[in-house]
């Protein structure tokens, strides 16, 4: 009883302090207080609810029975929009704060919201080696189910809350991508509700143009309602080898060599400075050597990127056996390394043992409660970028990142880019090895300016035939954007499927210059002589 009174007294004092300082002041200057007291417990409730719900739905087989009905409701919404004159563009009704991306999509306030409540795993077919899922199924659900029955996805992106729809309409990557490609390359079929309300299924052989145009389209060709994804047999452990490397040239040479080695099932690099990194290679196995098992996913364990750093500081190689699901979500607890800026003491042993079971806070709740002040601060003083560049330009790319933003650690993840139709394509007609350079954190360069610095980095990426992931802030003009991506198939499909009046072009959904410079007015907007119809609203908001 005394313990509860003591805790209650502390909470009361904290609430009085928050009231005295003001809610906005505490949110900006002491965000960890709000996160620890409110968002961590609320995140646990969210996780428990969705875990129990998905387990019950799958066990009771209710998802397949309800799926067709839910899809029909989406079709009815689209047809009603069309019958009412289709005055505004359509978009999904999922609130912007629920997405993992830090970008705030203001178009949700002006477009026709189509409610899509599709968050269930529909079927696992081990004979065909395919799992059929709805678009709001997340990676946490996928691993919890598939790993429990001995299967997994060939490419399974790290963070629990990443959804299948987001990974298809945007993109997804994992340390196995040097063998299997991006998330889109393990997808076997998509089912979409189109602008006229019809339901269509597309595969590499059936409606193939649409199949290849969907990835990177960000929901501007139709509403994804189901996907079939390749599965492969799982094993119990990942045998992970850590190698510290010093010297930029040696880092790039080692990383490139290991990425080309098909015997490595997983390849990943963490760059801690301009000339220090740890390269990790992994293979799947069912057996672990005695004393070398490390269950890194337990809440009391150190954050993974800090654990990896110990090999660099001690200048030693090492090998561990990590349970497969622990490995897949190795960056979830610390949100890669973003959580250290929110809870500075989050990796301290005392905090981990007492409160680590509640970590991490849901990214969606962080977005919902950040307020306009913090959002603007993040835009100007924080970077969340993934740039995909050919492996042969890795050394030049790390140097460019260091010069423009100097954010560390940098995440290196290799992937093979096949020569297929679609928005992204290697420069030649053959598959090419690329690398995702992920920069997440506060830039340390004195000259950093969000817009100017990122535009220079974007230009560098375009110049080496690279791509910027669409989940982060993008400052390109329309001409620069389509210089980066292949537009022919995408625009052909938009015309063919009558999307130009139903959905905004992908550029106007994700690019910052479009949201700040393009007025949503009843007019025709012309770019290089091409016509883009932008439906209007009252002159009270911008894109």
Short mmCIF file of C-alpha atoms in Angstrom, two decimals:
data_model
loop_
_atom_site.label_atom_id
_atom_site.label_comp_id
_atom_site.label_asym_id
_atom_site.label_seq_id
_atom_site.Cartn_x
_atom_site.Cartn_y
_atom_site.Cartn_z
CA UNK A 1 0.00 0.00 0.00
CA UNK A 2 2.83 2.39 0.88
CA UNK A 3 4.42 1.71 -2.51
CA UNK A 4 1.22 2.71 -4.35
CA UNK A 5 0.93 5.88 -2.27
CA UNK A 6 4.55 6.73 -3.07
CA UNK A 7 4.03 6.21 -6.82
CA UNK A 8 0.78 8.18 -6.66
CA UNK A 9 2.57 11.05 -4.92
CA UNK A 10 5.25 11.16 -7.60
CA UNK A 11 2.64 11.17 -10.36
CA UNK A 12 0.75 13.99 -8.65
CA UNK A 13 3.92 16.09 -8.38
CA UNK A 14 4.68 15.47 -12.05
CA UNK A 15 1.19 16.51 -13.09
CA UNK A 16 1.46 19.68 -11.02
CA UNK A 17 4.84 20.41 -12.61
CA UNK A 18 3.38 19.89 -16.11
CA UNK A 19 0.51 22.23 -15.24
CA UNK A 20 2.91 24.89 -13.94
CA UNK A 21 5.29 24.70 -16.90
CA UNK A 22 2.59 24.30 -19.50
CA UNK A 23 1.85 21.26 -21.65
CA UNK A 24 3.55 22.68 -24.76
CA UNK A 25 6.77 23.47 -22.85
CA UNK A 26 7.01 19.94 -21.45
CA UNK A 27 6.27 18.35 -24.84
CA UNK A 28 9.07 20.33 -26.49
CA UNK A 29 11.76 20.41 -23.80
CA UNK A 30 11.06 17.26 -21.78
CA UNK A 31 9.30 14.98 -24.24
CA UNK A 32 10.50 11.89 -22.41
CA UNK A 33 8.25 12.76 -19.46
CA UNK A 34 5.13 12.60 -21.61
CA UNK A 35 6.40 9.56 -23.52
CA UNK A 36 7.26 7.56 -20.38
CA UNK A 37 4.14 8.47 -18.40
CA UNK A 38 1.52 8.23 -21.12
CA UNK A 39 2.68 6.93 -24.51
CA UNK A 40 4.54 3.85 -23.30
CA UNK A 41 1.56 2.44 -21.32
CA UNK A 42 -0.83 3.36 -24.13
CA UNK A 43 1.45 1.66 -26.66
CA UNK A 44 1.31 -1.55 -24.62
CA UNK A 45 -2.49 -1.44 -24.69
CA UNK A 46 -2.44 -0.95 -28.47
CA UNK A 47 -0.05 -3.86 -28.98
CA UNK A 48 -2.00 -6.25 -26.77
CA UNK A 49 -5.28 -5.35 -28.46
CA UNK A 50 -4.00 -5.88 -32.00
CA UNK A 51 -2.12 -9.06 -31.11
CA UNK A 52 -5.13 -10.67 -29.44
CA UNK A 53 -7.45 -9.49 -32.21
CA UNK A 54 -5.30 -10.89 -35.04
CA UNK A 55 -4.81 -14.20 -33.20
CA UNK A 56 -8.54 -14.63 -32.58
CA UNK A 57 -9.48 -13.66 -36.12
CA UNK A 58 -7.08 -16.14 -37.67
CA UNK A 59 -7.92 -18.98 -35.26
CA UNK A 60 -11.68 -18.49 -35.77
CA UNK A 61 -11.20 -18.17 -39.55
CA UNK A 62 -13.44 -15.10 -39.58
CA UNK A 63 -11.11 -13.02 -41.77
CA UNK A 64 -11.73 -14.90 -45.04
CA UNK A 65 -15.49 -14.81 -44.42
CA UNK A 66 -15.53 -11.07 -43.80
CA UNK A 67 -13.02 -10.10 -46.47
CA UNK A 68 -15.34 -10.23 -49.48
CA UNK A 69 -17.97 -8.22 -47.62
CA UNK A 70 -15.45 -5.56 -46.62
CA UNK A 71 -14.14 -5.30 -50.19
CA UNK A 72 -17.70 -4.84 -51.44
CA UNK A 73 -18.15 -1.97 -48.97
CA UNK A 74 -15.04 -0.31 -50.42
CA UNK A 75 -16.39 -0.76 -53.93
CA UNK A 76 -19.69 0.82 -52.86
CA UNK A 77 -17.85 3.85 -51.41
CA UNK A 78 -15.96 4.35 -54.68
CA UNK A 79 -19.13 4.02 -56.76
CA UNK A 80 -20.94 6.47 -54.51
CA UNK A 81 -18.06 8.95 -54.94
CA UNK A 82 -18.40 8.59 -58.68
CA UNK A 83 -22.20 8.94 -58.59
CA UNK A 84 -21.85 12.16 -56.57
CA UNK A 85 -19.70 13.68 -59.31
CA UNK A 86 -16.21 12.78 -58.10
CA UNK A 87 -15.39 16.38 -57.19
CA UNK A 88 -12.38 15.61 -54.99
CA UNK A 89 -9.58 13.11 -55.32
CA UNK A 90 -9.90 9.90 -53.31
CA UNK A 91 -7.47 8.56 -50.69
CA UNK A 92 -7.60 5.97 -47.92
CA UNK A 93 -9.43 7.06 -44.78
CA UNK A 94 -6.67 5.83 -42.49
CA UNK A 95 -5.54 8.84 -40.40
CA UNK A 96 -2.13 10.21 -41.35
CA UNK A 97 -0.81 9.84 -37.81
CA UNK A 98 -1.20 6.05 -38.00
CA UNK A 99 1.46 5.74 -40.71
CA UNK A 100 5.08 4.96 -39.80
CA UNK A 101 6.40 7.76 -42.01
CA UNK A 102 7.16 10.98 -40.14
CA UNK A 103 5.66 12.96 -43.02
CA UNK A 104 2.23 14.45 -42.33
CA UNK A 105 -0.07 14.01 -45.33
CA UNK A 106 -2.28 17.11 -45.37
CA UNK A 107 -4.14 15.82 -48.42
CA UNK A 108 -6.20 13.64 -46.05
CA UNK A 109 -8.04 16.82 -45.00
CA UNK A 110 -9.09 17.74 -48.53
CA UNK A 111 -9.59 14.44 -50.37
CA UNK A 112 -12.51 12.03 -50.25
CA UNK A 113 -11.60 9.50 -47.55
CA UNK A 114 -12.42 5.90 -48.46
CA UNK A 115 -12.55 3.79 -45.31
CA UNK A 116 -10.53 0.58 -45.61
CA UNK A 117 -10.68 -1.71 -42.59
CA UNK A 118 -8.54 -4.59 -43.87
CA UNK A 119 -5.98 -5.78 -41.32
CA UNK A 120 -6.10 -9.58 -41.32
CA UNK A 121 -4.04 -12.51 -42.59
CA UNK A 122 -6.42 -14.38 -44.86
CA UNK A 123 -4.69 -17.63 -45.74
CA UNK A 124 -1.38 -19.46 -45.54
CA UNK A 125 -0.89 -21.97 -48.37
CA UNK A 126 2.26 -23.96 -47.65
CA UNK A 127 1.86 -26.08 -50.81
CA UNK A 128 1.91 -23.03 -53.08
CA UNK A 129 4.27 -21.26 -50.65
CA UNK A 130 2.09 -18.18 -50.53
CA UNK A 131 0.46 -16.11 -47.77
CA UNK A 132 -2.55 -13.97 -48.69
CA UNK A 133 -2.99 -10.88 -46.54
CA UNK A 134 -4.95 -7.65 -46.33
CA UNK A 135 -3.07 -4.34 -46.74
CA UNK A 136 -3.05 -3.23 -43.09
CA UNK A 137 -1.41 -6.43 -41.84
CA UNK A 138 1.90 -5.43 -40.25
CA UNK A 139 5.23 -7.18 -39.98
CA UNK A 140 4.71 -8.00 -36.32
CA UNK A 141 1.57 -9.99 -37.22
CA UNK A 142 3.33 -11.73 -40.09
CA UNK A 143 6.30 -12.96 -38.06
CA UNK A 144 4.16 -13.95 -35.08
CA UNK A 145 2.04 -16.24 -37.25
CA UNK A 146 4.44 -17.50 -39.92
CA UNK A 147 7.39 -18.19 -37.61
CA UNK A 148 5.11 -20.16 -35.27
CA UNK A 149 4.26 -22.59 -38.09
CA UNK A 150 7.79 -22.82 -39.53
CA UNK A 151 7.59 -20.29 -42.37
CA UNK A 152 8.74 -16.76 -43.08
CA UNK A 153 8.92 -14.09 -45.79
CA UNK A 154 12.10 -13.93 -47.89
CA UNK A 155 12.17 -10.15 -47.27
CA UNK A 156 10.79 -9.03 -43.92
CA UNK A 157 11.40 -5.33 -43.09
CA UNK A 158 12.44 -4.64 -39.49
CA UNK A 159 9.88 -2.47 -37.74
CA UNK A 160 6.80 -4.21 -36.32
CA UNK A 161 4.34 -1.54 -37.47
CA UNK A 162 5.28 -1.48 -41.16
CA UNK A 163 2.22 -2.61 -43.13
CA UNK A 164 2.00 -4.73 -46.26
CA UNK A 165 0.16 -1.94 -48.07
CA UNK A 166 2.82 0.61 -47.20
CA UNK A 167 5.62 -1.74 -48.24
CA UNK A 168 3.96 -2.42 -51.60
CA UNK A 169 2.70 1.06 -52.47
CA UNK A 170 5.95 2.54 -51.16
CA UNK A 171 8.81 0.10 -50.78
CA UNK A 172 10.42 -2.22 -48.26
CA UNK A 173 13.84 -3.73 -47.75
CA UNK A 174 15.65 -6.15 -45.42
CA UNK A 175 19.15 -7.52 -45.04
CA UNK A 176 18.16 -10.50 -47.21
CA UNK A 177 17.35 -8.20 -50.16
CA UNK A 178 20.71 -8.77 -51.87
CA UNK A 179 19.33 -12.23 -52.71
CA UNK A 180 15.59 -11.56 -53.05
CA UNK A 181 15.21 -7.90 -54.02
CA UNK A 182 12.82 -5.37 -52.48
CA UNK A 183 9.53 -6.29 -50.80
CA UNK A 184 7.69 -5.80 -54.10
CA UNK A 185 9.83 -8.52 -55.70
CA UNK A 186 8.47 -11.25 -53.40
CA UNK A 187 4.84 -10.32 -54.14
CA UNK A 188 3.00 -12.75 -56.41
CA UNK A 189 -0.34 -10.96 -56.89
CA UNK A 190 -2.27 -7.83 -55.97
CA UNK A 191 -6.00 -7.25 -55.72
CA UNK A 192 -7.17 -3.66 -56.22
CA UNK A 193 -10.40 -1.67 -56.32
CA UNK A 194 -10.04 0.69 -59.27
CA UNK A 195 -11.39 4.19 -59.86
CA UNK A 196 -14.65 2.83 -61.34
CA UNK A 197 -15.27 0.56 -58.35
CA UNK A 198 -14.30 -2.66 -60.12
CA UNK A 199 -12.16 -5.32 -58.46
CA UNK A 200 -9.14 -6.58 -60.40
CA UNK A 201 -6.41 -9.12 -59.72
CA UNK A 202 -2.99 -8.67 -61.25
CA UNK A 203 0.07 -10.94 -61.48
CA UNK A 204 3.20 -11.04 -63.68
CA UNK A 205 1.07 -12.82 -66.32
CA UNK A 206 -2.44 -11.42 -65.64
CA UNK A 207 -2.89 -7.64 -65.99
CA UNK A 208 0.91 -7.52 -65.88
CA UNK A 209 1.18 -3.78 -66.67
CA UNK A 210 -0.79 -2.96 -63.53
CA UNK A 211 1.15 -5.50 -61.48
CA UNK A 212 4.47 -3.80 -62.26
CA UNK A 213 3.09 -0.26 -61.96
CA UNK A 214 1.59 -0.65 -58.45
CA UNK A 215 4.87 -0.55 -56.40
CA UNK A 216 5.94 3.05 -55.63
CA UNK A 217 2.56 4.37 -56.83
CA UNK A 218 1.42 5.31 -53.29
CA UNK A 219 -2.23 4.44 -53.87
CA UNK A 220 -2.65 6.56 -57.01
CA UNK A 221 -3.74 3.70 -59.30
CA UNK A 222 -6.31 2.08 -57.03
CA UNK A 223 -6.99 0.80 -53.52
CA UNK A 224 -5.04 -2.31 -52.55
CA UNK A 225 -7.36 -4.81 -50.82
CA UNK A 226 -5.22 -7.98 -50.76
CA UNK A 227 -1.79 -9.28 -51.71
CA UNK A 228 -0.27 -12.71 -52.19
CA UNK A 229 3.32 -12.91 -50.96
CA UNK A 230 5.92 -15.64 -51.34
CA UNK A 231 6.90 -17.57 -48.20
CA UNK A 232 9.89 -19.81 -47.52
CA UNK A 233 10.68 -22.36 -44.79
CA UNK A 234 12.06 -20.77 -41.63
CA UNK A 235 14.82 -21.94 -39.35
CA UNK A 236 15.28 -21.40 -35.65
CA UNK A 237 18.33 -19.13 -35.58
CA UNK A 238 20.32 -16.60 -37.52
CA UNK A 239 24.04 -17.28 -37.17
CA UNK A 240 25.30 -13.70 -37.21
CA UNK A 241 28.95 -12.73 -37.64
CA UNK A 242 30.16 -9.24 -36.68
CA UNK A 243 33.25 -7.71 -38.31
CA UNK A 244 34.53 -4.23 -37.33
CA UNK A 245 36.14 -2.38 -40.25
CA UNK A 246 38.08 0.89 -40.30
CA UNK A 247 38.81 3.10 -43.27
CA UNK A 248 36.09 4.14 -45.73
CA UNK A 249 37.61 2.32 -48.69
CA UNK A 250 37.92 -0.91 -46.68
CA UNK A 251 34.35 -0.55 -45.37
CA UNK A 252 32.94 -0.24 -48.88
CA UNK A 253 35.09 -3.04 -50.27
CA UNK A 254 34.12 -5.43 -47.46
CA UNK A 255 30.43 -4.56 -47.64
CA UNK A 256 30.33 -4.91 -51.43
CA UNK A 257 32.13 -8.26 -51.35
CA UNK A 258 29.83 -9.73 -48.70
CA UNK A 259 26.73 -8.42 -50.54
CA UNK A 260 27.77 -10.28 -53.69
CA UNK A 261 28.26 -13.52 -51.74
CA UNK A 262 25.03 -15.50 -52.22
CA UNK A 263 25.99 -17.81 -49.34
CA UNK A 264 25.21 -14.92 -46.98
CA UNK A 265 21.47 -14.99 -46.31
CA UNK A 266 21.67 -11.64 -44.49
CA UNK A 267 24.06 -8.72 -44.99
CA UNK A 268 23.91 -5.43 -43.07
CA UNK A 269 26.26 -2.62 -42.15
CA UNK A 270 26.19 0.03 -39.42
CA UNK A 271 28.50 2.97 -40.08
CA UNK A 272 29.37 4.78 -36.83
CA UNK A 273 31.62 7.49 -38.31
CA UNK A 274 33.11 8.43 -41.66
CA UNK A 275 35.70 5.66 -41.30
CA UNK A 276 34.32 3.16 -38.75
CA UNK A 277 31.71 0.47 -39.31
CA UNK A 278 30.59 -3.01 -38.35
CA UNK A 279 29.65 -5.36 -41.21
CA UNK A 280 27.29 -8.20 -40.31
CA UNK A 281 26.66 -11.39 -42.28
CA UNK A 282 24.17 -14.07 -41.35
CA UNK A 283 22.97 -17.54 -42.31
CA UNK A 284 19.95 -19.56 -41.21
CA UNK A 285 20.42 -22.58 -38.97
CA UNK A 286 18.46 -24.81 -36.60
CA UNK A 287 21.32 -25.37 -34.18
CA UNK A 288 23.25 -22.99 -31.92
CA UNK A 289 26.67 -23.46 -30.39
CA UNK A 290 26.62 -23.70 -26.62
CA UNK A 291 26.97 -20.34 -24.91
CA UNK A 292 26.57 -18.31 -28.09
CA UNK A 293 22.79 -17.85 -28.20
CA UNK A 294 21.71 -14.21 -27.76
CA UNK A 295 18.01 -13.42 -27.47
CA UNK A 296 18.39 -9.77 -28.36
CA UNK A 297 14.63 -9.21 -28.49
CA UNK A 298 14.15 -9.52 -24.72
CA UNK A 299 13.21 -6.16 -23.25
CA UNK A 300 16.14 -6.05 -20.82
CA UNK A 301 18.70 -6.53 -23.58
CA UNK A 302 20.76 -3.55 -24.83
CA UNK A 303 19.56 -1.79 -27.95
CA UNK A 304 20.88 -3.67 -30.96
CA UNK A 305 22.89 -0.85 -32.50
CA UNK A 306 24.63 -0.29 -29.15
CA UNK A 307 25.32 -4.01 -28.86
CA UNK A 308 26.87 -4.01 -32.34
CA UNK A 309 29.02 -1.02 -31.39
CA UNK A 310 30.72 -3.05 -28.66
CA UNK A 311 32.47 -5.09 -31.36
CA UNK A 312 33.81 -1.87 -32.85
CA UNK A 313 34.99 -0.48 -29.52
CA UNK A 314 36.71 -3.73 -28.56
CA UNK A 315 38.02 -4.18 -32.14
CA UNK A 316 37.07 -7.85 -32.28
CA UNK A 317 35.07 -10.15 -34.52
CA UNK A 318 32.26 -12.19 -33.03
CA UNK A 319 29.59 -14.76 -33.84
CA UNK A 320 26.19 -15.17 -32.18
CA UNK A 321 23.06 -17.22 -32.70
CA UNK A 322 19.97 -15.03 -32.62
CA UNK A 323 16.41 -16.45 -32.65
CA UNK A 324 14.89 -15.68 -36.05
CA UNK A 325 12.04 -13.44 -34.89
CA UNK A 326 14.40 -11.56 -32.55
CA UNK A 327 16.67 -10.91 -35.51
CA UNK A 328 13.88 -9.69 -37.77
CA UNK A 329 12.82 -7.06 -35.23
CA UNK A 330 16.31 -6.20 -33.96
CA UNK A 331 15.83 -2.48 -34.61
CA UNK A 332 12.27 -2.24 -33.31
CA UNK A 333 13.00 -1.56 -29.61
CA UNK A 334 15.10 1.51 -30.33
CA UNK A 335 13.31 2.45 -33.61
CA UNK A 336 16.75 1.94 -35.18
CA UNK A 337 18.43 4.68 -33.06
CA UNK A 338 15.72 7.31 -33.04
CA UNK A 339 14.58 6.51 -29.49
CA UNK A 340 17.81 7.81 -27.97
CA UNK A 341 16.71 11.34 -28.93
CA UNK A 342 13.29 10.82 -27.31
CA UNK A 343 14.33 8.90 -24.17
CA UNK A 344 18.04 9.74 -23.68
CA UNK A 345 18.42 7.21 -20.83
CA UNK A 346 16.41 4.49 -22.60
CA UNK A 347 19.38 2.14 -22.98
CA UNK A 348 20.45 2.43 -19.33
CA UNK A 349 20.27 -1.00 -17.63
CA UNK A 350 17.98 0.29 -14.85
CA UNK A 351 15.46 1.69 -17.34
CA UNK A 352 15.63 -1.43 -19.52
CA UNK A 353 14.96 -3.81 -16.64
CA UNK A 354 12.18 -1.74 -15.07
CA UNK A 355 10.42 -0.27 -18.11
CA UNK A 356 11.97 -1.86 -21.20
CA UNK A 357 8.95 -4.17 -21.60
CA UNK A 358 6.90 -1.11 -22.65
CA UNK A 359 9.41 0.06 -25.29
CA UNK A 360 9.10 1.28 -27.98
CA UNK A 361 6.32 3.86 -27.97
CA UNK A 362 4.13 3.55 -31.05
CA UNK A 363 5.40 5.82 -33.81
CA UNK A 364 1.79 6.65 -34.64
CA UNK A 365 1.17 7.92 -31.09
CA UNK A 366 4.39 9.96 -31.19
CA UNK A 367 3.10 11.61 -34.37
CA UNK A 368 -0.38 12.17 -32.96
CA UNK A 369 0.94 13.97 -29.87
CA UNK A 370 3.93 15.82 -31.28
CA UNK A 371 2.13 19.10 -31.94
CA UNK A 372 2.93 21.67 -34.60
CA UNK A 373 5.99 23.03 -32.73
CA UNK A 374 7.78 19.69 -32.58
CA UNK A 375 6.76 18.84 -36.13
CA UNK A 376 8.40 22.01 -37.45
CA UNK A 377 11.50 21.39 -35.32
CA UNK A 378 11.77 17.88 -36.76
CA UNK A 379 11.44 19.20 -40.29
CA UNK A 380 14.28 21.68 -39.81
CA UNK A 381 16.61 19.77 -37.48
CA UNK A 382 15.97 16.10 -38.07
CA UNK A 383 16.56 13.72 -40.98
CA UNK A 384 14.80 10.47 -41.83
CA UNK A 385 16.02 9.49 -45.27
CA UNK A 386 16.65 6.32 -47.24
CA UNK A 387 18.60 6.74 -50.45
CA UNK A 388 19.02 3.78 -52.79
CA UNK A 389 22.23 4.00 -54.84
CA UNK A 390 24.20 1.57 -57.01
CA UNK A 391 26.74 -0.37 -54.95
CA UNK A 392 29.59 0.90 -57.15
CA UNK A 393 28.91 4.43 -55.83
CA UNK A 394 28.81 3.48 -52.14
CA UNK A 395 32.06 5.22 -51.19
CA UNK A 396 31.10 8.46 -52.97
CA UNK A 397 27.63 8.25 -51.39
CA UNK A 398 28.87 7.91 -47.79
CA UNK A 399 31.20 10.85 -48.42
CA UNK A 400 28.27 12.91 -49.74
CA UNK A 401 26.13 12.00 -46.72
CA UNK A 402 28.98 12.99 -44.41
CA UNK A 403 29.47 16.32 -46.17
CA UNK A 404 25.80 17.30 -46.31
CA UNK A 405 24.26 15.95 -43.10
CA UNK A 406 26.84 14.00 -41.04
CA UNK A 407 24.25 11.74 -39.38
CA UNK A 408 25.50 8.59 -37.66
CA UNK A 409 25.00 5.70 -37.45
CA UNK A 410 24.21 5.14 -41.12
CA UNK A 411 22.32 1.98 -42.04
CA UNK A 412 23.63 0.01 -45.03
CA UNK A 413 21.37 -2.62 -46.58
CA UNK A 414 22.15 -4.17 -49.98
CA UNK A 415 19.54 -5.24 -52.53
CA UNK A 416 19.40 -6.60 -56.04
CA UNK A 417 17.34 -4.51 -58.46
CA UNK A 418 16.05 -6.71 -61.31
CA UNK A 419 15.44 -5.37 -64.79
CA UNK A 420 11.63 -5.27 -64.73
CA UNK A 421 8.99 -2.76 -65.83
CA UNK A 422 7.89 -0.24 -63.22
CA UNK A 423 8.84 2.98 -61.49
CA UNK A 424 12.43 1.99 -60.65
CA UNK A 425 14.86 0.36 -63.04
CA UNK A 426 18.62 -0.18 -63.21
CA UNK A 427 20.40 2.00 -65.74
CA UNK A 428 21.13 -0.92 -68.07
CA UNK A 429 18.96 -3.87 -69.02
CA UNK A 430 20.46 -6.22 -66.45
CA UNK A 431 19.93 -6.64 -62.72
CA UNK A 432 22.23 -4.47 -60.61
CA UNK A 433 23.31 -4.51 -56.97
CA UNK A 434 22.19 -1.44 -55.02
CA UNK A 435 22.48 -0.34 -51.39
CA UNK A 436 20.02 1.49 -49.16
CA UNK A 437 21.78 4.18 -47.12
CA UNK A 438 19.52 5.05 -44.20
CA UNK A 439 20.14 8.28 -42.27
CA UNK A 440 17.98 8.81 -39.18
CA UNK A 441 18.77 11.52 -36.66
CA UNK A 442 20.00 15.05 -36.08
CA UNK A 443 22.47 16.41 -38.66
CA UNK A 444 25.81 17.49 -37.19
CA UNK A 445 27.02 19.69 -40.07
CA UNK A 446 27.13 23.40 -39.18
CA UNK A 447 25.81 24.48 -42.57
CA UNK A 448 22.77 22.16 -42.51
CA UNK A 449 19.61 23.65 -43.97
CA UNK A 450 16.77 21.19 -44.43
CA UNK A 451 15.70 22.27 -47.91
CA UNK A 452 19.07 23.28 -49.41
CA UNK A 453 21.03 20.35 -47.96
CA UNK A 454 18.47 17.76 -48.97
CA UNK A 455 18.14 19.16 -52.48
CA UNK A 456 21.91 18.80 -52.94
CA UNK A 457 21.78 15.23 -51.62
CA UNK A 458 18.80 14.43 -53.85
CA UNK A 459 20.71 15.74 -56.87
CA UNK A 460 23.69 13.56 -56.01
CA UNK A 461 21.42 10.50 -55.80
CA UNK A 462 19.80 11.29 -59.16
CA UNK A 463 23.21 11.83 -60.75
CA UNK A 464 24.33 8.30 -59.81
CA UNK A 465 21.03 6.81 -61.03
CA UNK A 466 19.72 6.25 -57.52
CA UNK A 467 16.31 6.60 -55.91
CA UNK A 468 14.95 8.32 -52.84
CA UNK A 469 12.41 6.32 -50.85
CA UNK A 470 9.00 7.96 -50.88
CA UNK A 471 8.39 7.77 -47.11
CA UNK A 472 10.52 10.84 -46.27
CA UNK A 473 10.45 14.53 -47.12
CA UNK A 474 11.25 15.11 -50.77
CA UNK A 475 12.11 18.57 -52.12
CA UNK A 476 12.30 17.78 -55.84
CA UNK A 477 10.47 19.62 -58.59
CA UNK A 478 8.22 17.53 -60.89
CA UNK A 479 10.96 17.47 -63.53
CA UNK A 480 13.54 16.25 -61.01
CA UNK A 481 11.15 13.68 -59.55
CA UNK A 482 10.44 12.08 -62.92
CA UNK A 483 14.13 12.24 -63.79
CA UNK A 484 14.60 9.88 -60.83
CA UNK A 485 11.70 7.51 -61.57
CA UNK A 486 10.39 5.83 -64.72
CA UNK A 487 7.08 7.48 -65.60
CA UNK A 488 6.00 5.86 -68.89
CA UNK A 489 4.18 2.78 -67.58
CA UNK A 490 2.74 4.63 -64.58
CA UNK A 491 1.23 7.45 -66.65
CA UNK A 492 0.00 5.03 -69.30
CA UNK A 493 -1.93 3.14 -66.60
CA UNK A 494 -3.31 6.34 -65.07
CA UNK A 495 -4.84 7.28 -68.42
CA UNK A 496 -6.06 3.76 -69.18
CA UNK A 497 -7.72 3.27 -65.76
CA UNK A 498 -9.21 6.80 -65.57
CA UNK A 499 -7.08 7.64 -62.52
CA UNK A 500 -6.32 11.24 -63.49
CA UNK A 501 -9.66 12.44 -62.13
CA UNK A 502 -9.78 9.97 -59.22
CA UNK A 503 -6.34 10.08 -57.59
CA UNK A 504 -3.60 12.72 -57.40
CA UNK A 505 -0.36 11.95 -59.17
CA UNK A 506 2.20 10.35 -56.84
CA UNK A 507 4.39 13.47 -56.93
CA UNK A 508 1.62 15.58 -55.41
CA UNK A 509 1.14 13.12 -52.56
CA UNK A 510 4.71 12.87 -51.36
CA UNK A 511 6.82 15.83 -52.48
CA UNK A 512 7.23 18.74 -50.11
CA UNK A 513 7.52 21.33 -52.88
CA UNK A 514 4.16 20.18 -54.24
CA UNK A 515 2.49 20.59 -50.86
CA UNK A 516 3.93 24.05 -50.30
CA UNK A 517 3.90 25.52 -53.79
CA UNK A 518 0.87 24.05 -55.54
CA UNK A 519 -2.51 25.58 -54.70
CA UNK A 520 -5.52 23.29 -54.67
CA UNK A 521 -7.70 25.37 -56.92
CA UNK A 522 -10.09 24.62 -59.74
CA UNK A 523 -7.57 24.94 -62.52
CA UNK A 524 -5.39 23.02 -64.93
CA UNK A 525 -1.77 22.63 -63.83
CA UNK A 526 0.78 22.22 -66.59
CA UNK A 527 4.24 20.75 -66.27
CA UNK A 528 6.40 20.52 -69.39
CA UNK A 529 3.33 20.69 -71.54
CA UNK A 530 1.67 17.73 -69.82
CA UNK A 531 -1.75 18.25 -68.30
CA UNK A 532 -2.47 17.39 -64.67
CA UNK A 533 -5.99 18.07 -63.45
CA UNK A 534 -6.08 19.21 -59.85
CA UNK A 535 -9.52 19.36 -58.30
CA UNK A 536 -10.08 22.31 -56.04
CA UNK A 537 -11.35 23.30 -52.68
CA UNK A 538 -11.80 26.71 -51.15
CA UNK A 539 -8.64 28.81 -51.07
CA UNK A 540 -7.92 28.14 -47.43
CA UNK A 541 -5.26 25.43 -47.58
CA UNK A 542 -2.26 24.37 -49.60
CA UNK A 543 -1.17 20.92 -50.71
#
